[in-house]
Amino acid sequence: MALRLVQVNFKARDDAALGQFWADALGWGVSSEGPGVTNIEPLGFSWPDPTAVCIDVVSVPDPETVRYRVHLDLATTSEAHQAELVGRLMDLGATPADVGQGDVPWTVLADPDGNVFCVLEPREIYRDTGPIATVVVDCADPRAMARFWGSATDWTLHEVTDDHARLRSAAGVGPYLEFLRTPQPRTWWSRVHLDLKPYAGDDQAAEVARLTTLGATVIDVGQSDDVSWKCLADPEGNDFCVLAPG
């Protein structure tokens, strides 16, 4: 049994507005599975597929009540591309953000809802990831997080040190999932968490039980009893959801 990382989930006051920002930012399309939910995925994409980790934007009454530790890093192919992308994102409504990064080659921005993300300088490792280079999770112990998430998913561990861990789909395509050692509490907003999906024919309850043996805990974030997903937290308390199989 294993799970797939299929999407990142944004909380927003206006799912359509934030969804359109990210669709325009990535050059992807938008759709909706129902009121209050906007889906962003590559044009012509057949979900789920490891070539992309999609975005799901969900309207909630008060998104400021959540402060997750996940953000996106966007890939660029040249310095000119980086500058063009930063300019275009600001035209779409992004703003410069100072999270204490100092003098670094990447650019830190916030989307119109205040979620921080980075536009990276060109890096060879991200040349084939698509527009999202990596999904980054701040954590205190990258080695422990790599053990948990490597066992939880079918993703392959590519690198691990005391300060950083990097995983990618076993198919060798799409963005990376990275864990960055940042033991201090986060002071800036992120309303983004991860969604995992079992393969068709697998049992959601069995996957949830397996995750708890790995160190996850089942949590209550105010979800109703009739939702199709299960809410959990990883060993460092980061929320994530296990969707229905398919």
XYZ file of C-alpha atoms in Angstrom:
246
model
C 0.000 0.000 0.000
C 1.125 3.548 -0.692
C -0.301 6.991 -1.228
C 0.227 9.566 -3.947
C 0.815 13.265 -3.345
C -1.758 14.645 -5.762
C -2.394 18.258 -4.772
C -1.754 21.125 -2.425
C -4.794 22.634 -0.787
C -5.126 26.397 -0.265
C -7.610 27.925 2.167
C -9.058 31.233 0.903
C -11.932 33.649 1.389
C -12.575 33.651 -2.368
C -11.582 30.386 -4.011
C -12.325 31.596 -7.539
C -10.153 34.708 -7.238
C -7.162 32.951 -5.681
C -7.608 30.012 -8.032
C -7.491 32.310 -11.042
C -4.297 33.924 -9.747
C -2.552 30.555 -9.513
C -3.926 29.366 -12.846
C -2.564 32.492 -14.526
C 0.698 32.226 -12.597
C 1.318 28.641 -13.717
C -0.327 28.773 -17.144
C -2.829 26.118 -16.052
C -6.593 25.783 -16.373
C -9.377 26.063 -13.796
C -12.392 23.905 -13.054
C -14.695 23.342 -10.097
C -16.021 20.235 -8.393
C -18.654 22.275 -6.548
C -19.412 25.591 -4.822
C -16.498 26.983 -2.877
C -13.865 24.842 -4.591
C -11.609 25.785 -7.506
C -9.278 23.235 -9.066
C -6.107 24.286 -10.901
C -4.284 21.797 -13.115
C -2.333 21.710 -16.390
C -4.373 22.008 -19.556
C -5.289 18.572 -20.914
C -4.256 16.928 -17.639
C -5.812 13.619 -16.567
C -5.876 13.743 -12.759
C -4.148 12.211 -10.874
C -0.806 11.908 -12.660
C 2.687 12.231 -11.137
C 3.760 14.725 -13.811
C 2.088 17.456 -11.744
C 0.984 18.212 -8.212
C -2.224 20.185 -8.689
C -3.779 22.954 -6.595
C -7.159 22.891 -4.876
C -8.463 26.196 -3.484
C -11.237 25.921 -0.905
C -13.242 28.822 0.511
C -13.368 28.990 4.302
C -14.903 31.706 6.497
C -11.670 32.703 8.232
C -8.486 31.527 6.520
C -6.325 33.474 8.988
C -7.022 30.813 11.616
C -4.589 28.398 9.938
C -0.830 28.783 9.693
C 0.624 25.746 7.938
C 4.312 25.182 7.154
C 4.057 24.474 3.426
C 4.926 26.715 0.499
C 5.613 26.429 -3.229
C 8.844 27.161 -5.079
C 8.447 28.000 -8.766
C 11.025 26.971 -11.382
C 12.697 29.197 -13.973
C 14.975 28.384 -16.894
C 17.145 31.524 -17.025
C 17.755 34.809 -15.234
C 15.641 36.521 -17.872
C 12.813 34.039 -17.292
C 13.027 34.610 -13.524
C 12.786 38.383 -13.974
C 9.913 38.050 -16.461
C 8.012 35.670 -14.197
C 8.416 37.896 -11.132
C 7.170 40.883 -13.117
C 4.191 38.961 -14.471
C 3.264 37.626 -11.030
C 3.301 41.127 -9.587
C 1.079 42.304 -12.419
C -1.319 39.508 -11.404
C -1.429 40.726 -7.806
C 1.580 39.189 -6.033
C 3.630 41.415 -3.725
C 7.241 41.269 -2.479
C 7.608 39.528 0.890
C 10.349 39.764 3.506
C 10.651 36.615 5.603
C 14.178 37.350 6.702
C 15.721 35.817 3.597
C 18.433 38.450 3.228
C 20.470 38.635 0.009
C 19.487 35.478 -1.882
C 19.245 34.658 -5.594
C 15.579 33.694 -5.399
C 12.648 36.099 -5.075
C 10.127 35.814 -2.255
C 6.565 36.896 -3.034
C 3.123 36.638 -1.457
C 0.022 35.774 -3.439
C -3.091 38.008 -3.177
C -4.160 36.146 -0.018
C -0.748 36.604 1.615
C 0.590 33.071 1.097
C 4.354 33.280 0.660
C 6.065 31.471 -2.224
C 9.425 31.666 -3.977
C 10.491 32.186 -7.575
C 13.790 30.349 -7.818
C 16.813 31.266 -9.867
C 17.585 28.678 -12.587
C 18.635 25.350 -11.053
C 19.528 22.295 -13.097
C 17.753 19.923 -10.726
C 14.410 21.589 -11.483
C 14.747 21.833 -15.258
C 12.087 19.136 -15.906
C 9.647 19.618 -13.028
C 7.152 21.891 -14.743
C 6.280 25.317 -13.305
C 6.238 24.080 -9.700
C 9.808 23.110 -8.821
C 9.117 21.815 -5.347
C 6.628 21.730 -2.512
C 8.539 22.782 0.615
C 7.641 21.826 4.189
C 9.402 23.579 7.056
C 10.302 21.169 9.831
C 12.570 20.573 12.817
C 13.949 17.177 11.719
C 14.248 16.519 7.961
C 15.545 12.979 8.513
C 12.516 11.978 10.568
C 10.148 13.654 8.137
C 11.791 11.893 5.194
C 11.293 8.553 6.953
C 7.615 9.260 7.586
C 6.742 10.706 4.182
C 8.885 8.192 2.321
C 6.947 5.396 4.030
C 3.595 7.153 3.692
C 3.890 7.706 -0.064
C 5.297 5.943 -3.108
C 7.836 8.740 -3.570
C 11.580 8.061 -3.695
C 14.112 9.664 -1.349
C 16.793 11.451 -3.400
C 18.743 13.284 -0.701
C 18.734 13.628 3.069
C 20.918 15.564 5.505
C 20.362 17.075 8.938
C 19.130 20.250 7.237
C 17.296 19.114 4.124
C 15.519 16.147 2.555
C 14.261 15.755 -1.006
C 11.759 13.208 -2.418
C 10.188 12.796 -5.849
C 7.619 10.554 -7.476
C 8.992 7.092 -8.187
C 8.198 7.797 -11.840
C 10.926 10.470 -11.807
C 8.610 13.206 -13.052
C 6.891 16.275 -11.654
C 7.926 18.472 -8.730
C 9.919 17.481 -5.676
C 8.736 17.326 -2.072
C 11.337 18.870 0.217
C 11.730 19.211 3.969
C 13.742 22.172 5.184
C 15.088 22.425 8.716
C 13.556 25.555 10.263
C 13.027 24.734 13.953
C 11.836 28.209 14.910
C 8.079 28.877 14.747
C 6.937 30.339 11.434
C 6.029 34.019 11.600
C 4.449 34.365 8.144
C 1.215 33.095 6.677
C 0.699 29.916 4.697
C -2.728 28.381 4.306
C -1.451 25.440 2.258
C -1.479 21.751 3.174
C -0.920 18.470 1.322
C -3.547 16.066 -0.010
C -2.721 12.384 -0.550
C -4.757 9.876 -2.530
C -4.828 6.049 -2.380
C -4.675 4.089 -5.595
C -7.907 2.741 -7.076
C -8.916 -0.404 -5.239
C -6.981 0.439 -2.066
C -8.772 0.977 1.221
C -8.808 4.479 2.683
C -9.387 3.293 6.257
C -6.511 0.827 5.986
C -4.243 3.602 4.695
C -5.231 5.865 7.577
C -4.506 3.055 10.032
C -1.124 2.454 8.381
C -0.253 6.131 8.671
C -1.015 6.125 12.394
C 1.436 3.254 12.884
C 4.042 5.440 11.155
C 3.437 8.299 13.593
C 0.507 10.260 12.166
C -2.498 11.219 14.256
C -6.130 11.579 13.218
C -7.300 15.137 13.880
C -10.482 17.181 13.975
C -10.266 20.483 12.095
C -14.017 21.051 12.157
C -14.806 18.803 9.203
C -18.261 17.241 9.090
C -18.808 13.502 9.438
C -19.962 13.088 5.843
C -16.834 14.348 4.043
C -14.997 11.845 1.870
C -11.506 12.713 3.116
C -9.723 12.012 6.408
C -7.705 14.663 8.224
C -4.425 13.738 9.863
C -1.253 15.377 11.162
C 2.260 14.115 10.508
C 4.730 13.540 13.385
C 5.563 17.272 13.522
C 1.904 18.303 13.552
C 1.518 19.362 9.909
C -2.057 18.823 8.724
C -2.720 16.742 5.610
C -5.691 14.895 4.119
C -6.170 11.397 2.753
C -8.685 11.564 -0.078
C -10.978 8.794 -1.251
C -9.302 6.177 -3.505
C -9.453 6.515 -7.240
